[in-house]
Amino acid sequence: MTAAVPTVSDADAAVILARCEELARHSSLTDGIERTYLSAEHAAVNYRVAGWMAAAGLTTWQDAAGNQCARLSGRTRGLPALMLGSHLDTVRAAGRYDGILGVLVAITVAGRIAASGRPLPFALEIAAFGDEEGTRFGTTLLGSRAVAGTWLESWWDLRDASGTSLREAFAAFGLDPAKVGDAARAPQELVGYLEAHIEQGPVLEEENRALGVVTGIAGARRFLLTVTGSAGHSGTPWPRRRDALAGAAECITTIERIARAEGLTATVGHLRVFPDAVNVIPGKVEFSLDLRAPDDADRDRGWTLIEAALTDICATRALHLDSNQVHEAAAVACSPRLRAAIAAGIRSTEGGAEAPAEPAPRELPSIAGHDAMAIAAITDVGMLFVRCAGGISHHPDESVTSADVALAVDALEAAVRALAADYPAR
Ligand code: GLV
Ligand code: MN
Ligand code: MN
């Protein structure tokens, strides 16, 4: 038996996976991956990624919000651009591919187009966004919202866990808060936005497919909830206890019950107990809620039910509930034009004339949030999903295969070419 000869796409995929490994080493943790907005690790990966962008033949710059950007001119200068992008920041204890894979696939696609001698009828840009996850400042999509021009003045006073404000972090990164508006792009500068991303769910793997077309992205709201009771000696008799943690525990299981009944996705992933001592009744508990649904009205109705139920629980236990919304992103539909281009891109990877007819590319929604949600404010968006092992994400075990990455590069390149073939028809 002879071994299969590696293709150009296999070689490109090997480079992309090696780069994912390299970027994973830029972490604030010694025993895992965490790379937050405007950190030293963020600066280091921007520098490294800018080098790869330049080597692919692109002009590079870091924008006024710390996003690492690049551009390949089209047939003539000054044309509107098709933007390809994703993010370089991570959650705490992250995997290697969430966001990062999309940036690196985009660079490879742009490099192929630059080298092809077949320029596009539009420019091609890459945006490697600095904040999609919201890990450092609690609110999310900061990088892509700067590009969308939807930055909020109220964000400047957000503080990270060490008390540094977003304004201070900008200055420490060498950015001028007064100039954040310079990162904003106008709709007429853009042809559309395409993002390749790992699925972060099990559908493609279960159906034995490498790639999928995203139909839309679920809307999300995030809250910081605080339950306040009264701290006291652990020997305090039952009638006198106002235990904030026992109340928060009931709140959390109630959130799960309501979300399941209403068909919503709800996650409580952060909890802080005060004073956090073994023989002291917890006097205060702070916890997060991340609530999502493909339809914003369903999500908002779910929050109304949850807030009412939590208020009742706290009243019954003589506790006080404070709820503070820290993030809201509306559900976004991917554009039919870009969905069709991505579907054409996937079909082009499915073999030549002799290949058995494949079923139409799988279309699926995204419950996970993406930079595309923010960019939808200024241009059409489309997304290509890549199978990830076990649907596991936001975890060190996140994993993709080299073969799937090779297909993703080919499909994204073909999607760009499909858009070019139709341009400027819309
Ligand atoms: C980002 O990964 C999110 O969906 O929270
Ligand atoms: Mn993520
Ligand atoms: Mn992501």
Short mmCIF file of C-alpha atoms and ligand atoms in Angstrom, two decimals:
data_model
loop_
_atom_site.label_atom_id
_atom_site.label_comp_id
_atom_site.label_asym_id
_atom_site.label_seq_id
_atom_site.Cartn_x
_atom_site.Cartn_y
_atom_site.Cartn_z
CA MET A 1 0.00 0.00 0.00
CA THR A 2 1.41 3.42 -0.90
CA ALA A 3 0.98 6.35 1.48
CA ALA A 4 -1.15 9.24 0.15
CA VAL A 5 0.99 12.09 -1.18
CA PRO A 6 0.44 15.18 1.01
CA THR A 7 -1.36 17.97 -0.88
CA VAL A 8 -0.77 21.74 -0.69
CA SER A 9 -3.82 21.90 1.57
CA ASP A 10 -2.33 19.27 3.90
CA ALA A 11 0.87 21.31 4.11
CA ASP A 12 -1.11 24.51 4.79
CA ALA A 13 -3.10 22.75 7.51
CA ALA A 14 0.11 21.50 9.14
CA VAL A 15 1.43 25.09 9.24
CA ILE A 16 -1.86 26.36 10.71
CA LEU A 17 -1.87 23.72 13.45
CA ALA A 18 1.78 24.42 14.31
CA ARG A 19 0.89 28.13 14.57
CA CYS A 20 -2.03 27.33 16.87
CA GLU A 21 0.43 25.46 19.11
CA GLU A 22 2.82 28.39 19.05
CA LEU A 23 0.16 30.96 19.94
CA ALA A 24 -1.03 28.72 22.78
CA ARG A 25 2.33 29.33 24.47
CA HIS A 26 1.47 33.04 24.83
CA SER A 27 -0.51 32.61 28.02
CA SER A 28 -0.81 34.33 31.38
CA LEU A 29 -1.16 30.87 33.00
CA THR A 30 1.71 28.46 33.48
CA ASP A 31 -0.61 25.43 33.45
CA GLY A 32 -3.07 26.36 30.72
CA ILE A 33 -4.09 28.98 28.18
CA GLU A 34 -5.47 32.39 29.02
CA ARG A 35 -4.88 35.42 26.82
CA THR A 36 -6.90 38.50 27.61
CA TYR A 37 -7.53 41.82 25.89
CA LEU A 38 -4.71 44.39 26.10
CA SER A 39 -2.40 42.05 28.05
CA ALA A 40 1.28 41.48 27.35
CA GLU A 41 0.27 38.17 25.72
CA HIS A 42 -2.13 40.03 23.44
CA ALA A 43 0.69 42.32 22.28
CA ALA A 44 2.96 39.32 21.69
CA VAL A 45 0.45 37.41 19.53
CA ASN A 46 -0.42 40.55 17.53
CA TYR A 47 3.28 40.89 16.73
CA ARG A 48 3.60 37.24 15.70
CA VAL A 49 0.39 37.23 13.65
CA ALA A 50 1.38 40.50 11.94
CA GLY A 51 4.58 38.72 10.81
CA TRP A 52 2.55 35.86 9.30
CA MET A 53 0.21 38.35 7.61
CA ALA A 54 3.15 40.22 6.09
CA ALA A 55 4.76 36.95 4.95
CA ALA A 56 1.47 36.16 3.17
CA GLY A 57 1.91 39.37 1.16
CA LEU A 58 -0.48 41.62 3.12
CA THR A 59 -0.08 45.16 4.42
CA THR A 60 -0.50 45.11 8.20
CA TRP A 61 -1.48 47.50 10.99
CA GLN A 62 -2.76 47.39 14.55
CA ASP A 63 -5.96 49.44 14.80
CA ALA A 64 -6.99 51.97 17.43
CA ALA A 65 -8.59 49.25 19.58
CA GLY A 66 -5.66 46.80 19.47
CA ASN A 67 -7.06 44.55 16.71
CA GLN A 68 -4.38 43.18 14.39
CA CYS A 69 -5.43 43.92 10.81
CA ALA A 70 -4.15 43.31 7.29
CA ARG A 71 -5.17 44.14 3.74
CA LEU A 72 -4.59 42.80 0.26
CA SER A 73 -5.53 45.29 -2.42
CA GLY A 74 -7.88 44.19 -5.15
CA ARG A 75 -7.51 44.92 -8.83
CA THR A 76 -7.34 48.63 -8.06
CA ARG A 77 -6.55 50.54 -4.88
CA GLY A 78 -9.31 51.97 -2.67
CA LEU A 79 -11.84 49.22 -3.38
CA PRO A 80 -14.24 48.07 -0.66
CA ALA A 81 -13.02 45.00 1.18
CA LEU A 82 -14.29 41.55 1.99
CA MET A 83 -13.23 41.13 5.62
CA LEU A 84 -12.16 37.72 6.97
CA GLY A 85 -11.72 37.46 10.70
CA SER A 86 -12.01 35.96 14.13
CA HIS A 87 -10.32 36.54 17.50
CA LEU A 88 -6.98 35.95 19.25
CA ASP A 89 -8.14 36.29 22.88
CA THR A 90 -9.22 33.30 24.97
CA VAL A 91 -11.27 32.30 27.96
CA ARG A 92 -9.52 31.06 31.11
CA ALA A 93 -8.19 27.47 30.73
CA ALA A 94 -8.93 27.66 27.01
CA GLY A 95 -8.32 25.43 24.04
CA ARG A 96 -6.02 26.26 21.13
CA TYR A 97 -8.52 26.82 18.33
CA ASP A 98 -11.52 28.94 19.39
CA GLY A 99 -11.04 32.12 17.33
CA ILE A 100 -7.37 31.48 16.61
CA LEU A 101 -8.10 28.87 13.94
CA GLY A 102 -10.32 31.33 12.03
CA VAL A 103 -7.61 33.99 11.99
CA LEU A 104 -4.95 31.56 10.78
CA VAL A 105 -7.19 30.00 8.11
CA ALA A 106 -7.96 33.55 6.87
CA ILE A 107 -4.24 34.37 6.60
CA THR A 108 -3.61 31.20 4.59
CA VAL A 109 -6.52 31.96 2.25
CA ALA A 110 -5.30 35.54 1.73
CA GLY A 111 -1.78 34.25 1.10
CA ARG A 112 -3.05 31.84 -1.56
CA ILE A 113 -5.00 34.62 -3.27
CA ALA A 114 -2.01 36.97 -3.10
CA ALA A 115 0.18 34.34 -4.73
CA SER A 116 -2.37 33.21 -7.32
CA GLY A 117 -1.88 35.99 -9.87
CA ARG A 118 -5.70 36.21 -10.00
CA PRO A 119 -6.56 39.39 -8.06
CA LEU A 120 -10.05 39.87 -6.66
CA PRO A 121 -12.51 42.54 -7.80
CA PHE A 122 -12.55 43.78 -4.18
CA ALA A 123 -9.88 44.15 -1.52
CA LEU A 124 -9.43 41.42 1.07
CA GLU A 125 -8.89 42.33 4.72
CA ILE A 126 -8.20 40.28 7.81
CA ALA A 127 -9.24 41.32 11.31
CA ALA A 128 -7.71 39.42 14.22
CA PHE A 129 -9.90 40.81 16.98
CA GLY A 130 -8.41 41.45 20.42
CA ASP A 131 -11.49 40.75 22.51
CA GLU A 132 -14.36 38.42 21.70
CA GLU A 133 -14.59 36.50 24.96
CA GLY A 134 -14.90 39.33 27.47
CA THR A 135 -12.59 37.45 29.85
CA ARG A 136 -10.85 40.52 31.27
CA PHE A 137 -13.49 43.25 31.49
CA GLY A 138 -16.69 41.19 31.72
CA THR A 139 -18.32 42.66 28.65
CA THR A 140 -17.61 40.95 25.38
CA LEU A 141 -16.85 41.63 21.67
CA LEU A 142 -14.87 44.76 22.55
CA GLY A 143 -12.52 44.41 19.56
CA SER A 144 -15.20 43.80 16.95
CA ARG A 145 -17.52 46.41 18.43
CA ALA A 146 -14.79 49.01 18.02
CA VAL A 147 -14.61 48.05 14.33
CA ALA A 148 -18.41 48.16 14.07
CA GLY A 149 -18.42 51.65 15.61
CA THR A 150 -20.67 50.51 18.47
CA TRP A 151 -18.19 51.15 21.29
CA LEU A 152 -19.91 52.46 24.44
CA GLU A 153 -18.46 55.33 26.49
CA SER A 154 -19.66 53.56 29.65
CA TRP A 155 -17.08 50.80 29.03
CA TRP A 156 -14.13 53.02 29.91
CA ASP A 157 -14.73 52.55 33.63
CA LEU A 158 -15.03 48.75 33.49
CA ARG A 159 -12.35 47.22 35.71
CA ASP A 160 -10.53 43.92 35.54
CA ALA A 161 -10.00 41.64 38.55
CA SER A 162 -6.93 43.62 39.63
CA GLY A 163 -8.78 46.96 39.50
CA THR A 164 -7.28 48.25 36.23
CA SER A 165 -9.83 50.19 34.20
CA LEU A 166 -10.32 49.68 30.48
CA ARG A 167 -9.11 53.26 29.99
CA GLU A 168 -5.89 52.50 31.91
CA ALA A 169 -5.40 49.23 30.02
CA PHE A 170 -5.67 51.10 26.70
CA ALA A 171 -2.93 53.50 27.74
CA ALA A 172 -0.71 50.68 29.04
CA PHE A 173 -1.06 48.94 25.66
CA GLY A 174 0.04 52.13 23.90
CA LEU A 175 -3.44 53.04 22.65
CA ASP A 176 -5.20 56.37 23.00
CA PRO A 177 -8.75 56.03 24.38
CA ALA A 178 -9.71 59.29 22.63
CA LYS A 179 -8.93 57.65 19.28
CA VAL A 180 -10.94 54.41 19.62
CA GLY A 181 -13.38 55.77 17.03
CA ASP A 182 -10.60 55.51 14.42
CA ALA A 183 -11.02 51.71 14.49
CA ALA A 184 -14.61 52.01 13.21
CA ARG A 185 -15.32 50.99 9.63
CA ALA A 186 -18.10 52.34 7.45
CA PRO A 187 -20.56 50.01 5.66
CA GLN A 188 -19.53 51.36 2.25
CA GLU A 189 -15.93 50.23 2.90
CA LEU A 190 -17.03 46.58 3.15
CA VAL A 191 -18.29 43.89 0.81
CA GLY A 192 -19.12 41.53 3.69
CA TYR A 193 -17.52 39.56 6.55
CA LEU A 194 -16.69 35.85 6.61
CA GLU A 195 -15.57 33.98 9.72
CA ALA A 196 -14.33 30.40 9.98
CA HIS A 197 -14.69 28.97 13.50
CA ILE A 198 -14.78 25.62 15.26
CA GLU A 199 -18.37 24.48 15.81
CA GLN A 200 -18.17 24.31 19.64
CA GLY A 201 -20.96 21.74 19.45
CA PRO A 202 -21.41 18.09 18.42
CA VAL A 203 -23.62 18.32 15.30
CA LEU A 204 -21.00 18.04 12.55
CA GLU A 205 -19.17 15.22 14.30
CA GLU A 206 -22.39 13.30 14.94
CA GLU A 207 -23.29 13.60 11.26
CA ASN A 208 -19.79 12.74 10.07
CA ARG A 209 -19.27 16.05 8.28
CA ALA A 210 -16.14 18.21 8.35
CA LEU A 211 -17.75 21.58 7.61
CA GLY A 212 -21.05 23.41 7.98
CA VAL A 213 -22.77 26.65 6.98
CA VAL A 214 -23.96 28.80 9.89
CA THR A 215 -27.53 30.07 9.54
CA GLY A 216 -27.44 32.57 12.41
CA ILE A 217 -26.01 33.30 15.85
CA ALA A 218 -28.01 33.15 19.07
CA GLY A 219 -28.58 36.36 20.99
CA ALA A 220 -27.04 36.55 24.45
CA ARG A 221 -27.46 38.50 27.66
CA ARG A 222 -25.08 38.29 30.59
CA PHE A 223 -25.78 39.34 34.16
CA LEU A 224 -23.87 39.67 37.38
CA LEU A 225 -26.25 38.69 40.19
CA THR A 226 -25.59 39.40 43.84
CA VAL A 227 -27.45 37.73 46.68
CA THR A 228 -26.95 39.45 50.02
CA GLY A 229 -27.82 37.92 53.39
CA SER A 230 -26.02 38.16 56.67
CA ALA A 231 -22.66 36.65 57.59
CA GLY A 232 -22.47 34.99 60.99
CA HIS A 233 -21.15 32.14 63.09
CA SER A 234 -21.75 28.69 61.60
CA GLY A 235 -23.40 27.71 64.91
CA THR A 236 -26.27 30.20 64.37
CA PRO A 237 -29.66 28.44 64.76
CA TRP A 238 -31.82 27.89 61.65
CA PRO A 239 -34.49 30.56 62.21
CA ARG A 240 -31.81 33.27 62.46
CA ARG A 241 -29.76 32.35 59.39
CA ARG A 242 -29.78 34.45 56.21
CA ASP A 243 -27.42 32.28 54.16
CA ALA A 244 -26.63 33.91 50.81
CA LEU A 245 -25.00 30.76 49.40
CA ALA A 246 -27.94 28.48 50.18
CA GLY A 247 -30.18 31.09 48.51
CA ALA A 248 -27.87 31.39 45.49
CA ALA A 249 -27.82 27.59 45.14
CA GLU A 250 -31.63 27.55 44.95
CA CYS A 251 -31.48 30.42 42.43
CA ILE A 252 -29.03 28.51 40.23
CA THR A 253 -31.05 25.28 40.11
CA THR A 254 -34.17 27.38 39.42
CA ILE A 255 -32.39 29.06 36.47
CA GLU A 256 -31.61 25.61 35.09
CA ARG A 257 -35.21 24.43 35.52
CA ILE A 258 -36.71 27.50 33.81
CA ALA A 259 -34.17 27.50 30.97
CA ARG A 260 -34.81 23.80 30.23
CA ALA A 261 -38.57 24.32 30.27
CA GLU A 262 -38.35 27.37 27.99
CA GLY A 263 -35.84 25.89 25.52
CA LEU A 264 -33.12 28.41 26.43
CA THR A 265 -29.41 27.96 27.08
CA ALA A 266 -28.33 29.23 30.50
CA THR A 267 -24.97 28.96 32.23
CA VAL A 268 -23.82 30.04 35.67
CA GLY A 269 -20.06 29.85 35.28
CA HIS A 270 -18.76 32.26 37.90
CA LEU A 271 -19.44 32.33 41.63
CA ARG A 272 -17.80 34.23 44.49
CA VAL A 273 -18.65 33.60 48.11
CA PHE A 274 -18.01 36.17 50.83
CA PRO A 275 -16.33 35.91 53.24
CA ASP A 276 -15.52 32.38 51.96
CA ALA A 277 -14.66 30.71 55.26
CA VAL A 278 -15.55 27.22 56.45
CA ASN A 279 -17.16 28.27 59.74
CA VAL A 280 -18.90 31.48 58.61
CA ILE A 281 -22.39 31.64 57.09
CA PRO A 282 -21.93 33.22 53.62
CA GLY A 283 -23.16 36.82 53.82
CA LYS A 284 -22.89 37.60 50.13
CA VAL A 285 -22.64 35.61 46.89
CA GLU A 286 -21.98 36.96 43.45
CA PHE A 287 -22.67 34.81 40.39
CA SER A 288 -22.92 35.22 36.65
CA LEU A 289 -25.69 34.24 34.26
CA ASP A 290 -25.15 33.80 30.53
CA LEU A 291 -28.52 33.41 28.80
CA ARG A 292 -28.92 32.62 25.09
CA ALA A 293 -31.58 31.82 22.51
CA PRO A 294 -31.81 31.94 18.73
CA ASP A 295 -34.73 34.34 19.17
CA ASP A 296 -34.25 37.50 21.26
CA ALA A 297 -37.90 37.64 22.34
CA ASP A 298 -37.67 34.08 23.79
CA ARG A 299 -34.48 35.00 25.60
CA ASP A 300 -36.00 38.18 27.05
CA ARG A 301 -39.16 36.35 28.15
CA GLY A 302 -36.91 33.77 29.83
CA TRP A 303 -35.06 36.49 31.74
CA THR A 304 -38.34 38.00 32.96
CA LEU A 305 -39.36 34.57 34.31
CA ILE A 306 -35.95 33.96 35.88
CA GLU A 307 -35.77 37.37 37.54
CA ALA A 308 -39.25 36.99 39.04
CA ALA A 309 -38.47 33.49 40.36
CA LEU A 310 -35.13 34.59 41.87
CA THR A 311 -36.74 37.61 43.50
CA ASP A 312 -39.32 35.28 45.14
CA ILE A 313 -36.64 32.87 46.35
CA CYS A 314 -34.66 35.68 47.93
CA ALA A 315 -37.75 37.26 49.52
CA THR A 316 -38.71 33.91 51.08
CA ARG A 317 -35.22 33.57 52.56
CA ALA A 318 -34.96 37.21 53.71
CA LEU A 319 -32.17 37.84 51.20
CA HIS A 320 -31.67 40.72 48.81
CA LEU A 321 -31.12 40.23 45.05
CA ASP A 322 -29.31 42.71 42.80
CA SER A 323 -29.11 42.05 39.07
CA ASN A 324 -26.80 43.93 36.79
CA GLN A 325 -26.73 43.27 33.03
CA VAL A 326 -23.14 43.38 31.77
CA HIS A 327 -23.61 42.34 28.14
CA GLU A 328 -26.30 42.14 25.51
CA ALA A 329 -25.96 41.03 21.89
CA ALA A 330 -28.90 40.60 19.57
CA ALA A 331 -29.35 37.39 17.58
CA VAL A 332 -27.94 37.72 14.09
CA ALA A 333 -28.99 36.02 10.86
CA CYS A 334 -26.23 35.18 8.39
CA SER A 335 -26.82 36.73 4.97
CA PRO A 336 -28.30 34.45 2.26
CA ARG A 337 -25.64 35.73 -0.18
CA LEU A 338 -22.76 34.74 2.12
CA ARG A 339 -24.44 31.48 3.18
CA ALA A 340 -24.67 30.55 -0.50
CA ALA A 341 -21.00 31.40 -1.05
CA ILE A 342 -19.93 29.27 1.92
CA ALA A 343 -22.14 26.40 0.75
CA ALA A 344 -20.51 26.67 -2.69
CA GLY A 345 -17.11 26.67 -0.98
CA ILE A 346 -17.95 23.49 0.96
CA ARG A 347 -19.32 21.77 -2.14
CA SER A 348 -16.08 22.54 -3.98
CA THR A 349 -14.19 20.45 -1.39
CA GLU A 350 -16.38 17.42 -1.92
CA GLY A 351 -14.46 15.79 -4.72
CA GLY A 352 -14.41 15.90 -8.49
CA ALA A 353 -16.84 14.60 -11.09
CA GLU A 354 -16.31 10.96 -10.07
CA ALA A 355 -17.03 11.60 -6.40
CA PRO A 356 -20.35 10.23 -5.17
CA ALA A 357 -22.99 12.98 -4.86
CA GLU A 358 -22.76 14.44 -1.36
CA PRO A 359 -25.83 15.64 0.50
CA ALA A 360 -26.16 19.44 0.47
CA PRO A 361 -23.85 21.14 2.98
CA ARG A 362 -25.20 21.05 6.53
CA GLU A 363 -26.72 24.31 7.71
CA LEU A 364 -26.78 24.87 11.47
CA PRO A 365 -27.25 27.70 13.98
CA SER A 366 -24.57 28.85 16.40
CA ILE A 367 -25.40 29.07 20.09
CA ALA A 368 -21.88 30.35 20.75
CA GLY A 369 -21.26 34.07 20.21
CA HIS A 370 -18.86 35.32 17.55
CA ASP A 371 -17.28 38.55 16.28
CA ALA A 372 -19.66 38.24 13.32
CA MET A 373 -22.45 39.35 15.71
CA ALA A 374 -20.79 42.73 16.18
CA ILE A 375 -19.74 43.15 12.56
CA ALA A 376 -23.34 42.49 11.43
CA ALA A 377 -24.02 46.11 12.47
CA ILE A 378 -22.02 47.34 9.46
CA THR A 379 -22.08 44.59 6.82
CA ASP A 380 -23.48 41.18 5.85
CA VAL A 381 -21.92 38.29 7.74
CA GLY A 382 -21.42 34.59 6.98
CA MET A 383 -19.72 31.80 8.93
CA LEU A 384 -18.08 28.48 8.13
CA PHE A 385 -18.08 25.92 10.94
CA VAL A 386 -15.31 23.33 11.31
CA ARG A 387 -15.97 20.07 13.18
CA CYS A 388 -14.32 19.87 16.62
CA ALA A 389 -13.81 16.65 18.54
CA GLY A 390 -16.68 15.80 20.87
CA GLY A 391 -18.06 19.32 20.40
CA ILE A 392 -15.67 20.27 23.21
CA SER A 393 -14.67 23.94 23.45
CA HIS A 394 -13.63 26.46 26.12
CA HIS A 395 -11.55 23.57 27.42
CA PRO A 396 -7.92 22.46 26.96
CA ASP A 397 -9.17 19.34 25.12
CA GLU A 398 -10.50 21.40 22.20
CA SER A 399 -9.30 19.57 19.10
CA VAL A 400 -9.57 19.61 15.30
CA THR A 401 -8.07 17.33 12.66
CA SER A 402 -5.51 18.42 10.12
CA ALA A 403 -7.72 16.99 7.34
CA ASP A 404 -10.67 19.17 8.42
CA VAL A 405 -8.46 22.27 8.62
CA ALA A 406 -7.23 21.58 5.07
CA LEU A 407 -10.86 21.38 3.91
CA ALA A 408 -11.71 24.60 5.77
CA VAL A 409 -8.92 26.48 3.97
CA ASP A 410 -10.07 25.16 0.59
CA ALA A 411 -13.72 25.92 1.34
CA LEU A 412 -13.07 29.46 2.57
CA GLU A 413 -10.88 30.22 -0.42
CA ALA A 414 -13.58 28.86 -2.75
CA ALA A 415 -16.23 30.92 -0.93
CA VAL A 416 -14.17 34.07 -1.52
CA ARG A 417 -13.79 33.16 -5.18
CA ALA A 418 -17.56 32.50 -5.44
CA LEU A 419 -18.26 35.99 -4.09
CA ALA A 420 -15.71 37.45 -6.51
CA ALA A 421 -17.40 35.69 -9.45
CA ASP A 422 -20.75 37.32 -8.55
CA TYR A 423 -19.36 40.73 -7.66
CA PRO A 424 -20.73 43.42 -7.82
CA ALA A 425 -24.12 41.69 -8.23
CA ARG A 426 -25.85 41.34 -4.82
C1 GLV B 1 -17.87 32.96 23.12
O1 GLV B 1 -17.19 31.99 22.90
C2 GLV B 1 -19.15 32.78 23.70
O2 GLV B 1 -20.04 32.25 23.00
O3 GLV B 1 -19.31 33.06 24.89
MN MN B 2 -15.06 31.33 22.88
MN MN B 3 -14.75 32.22 19.49
#
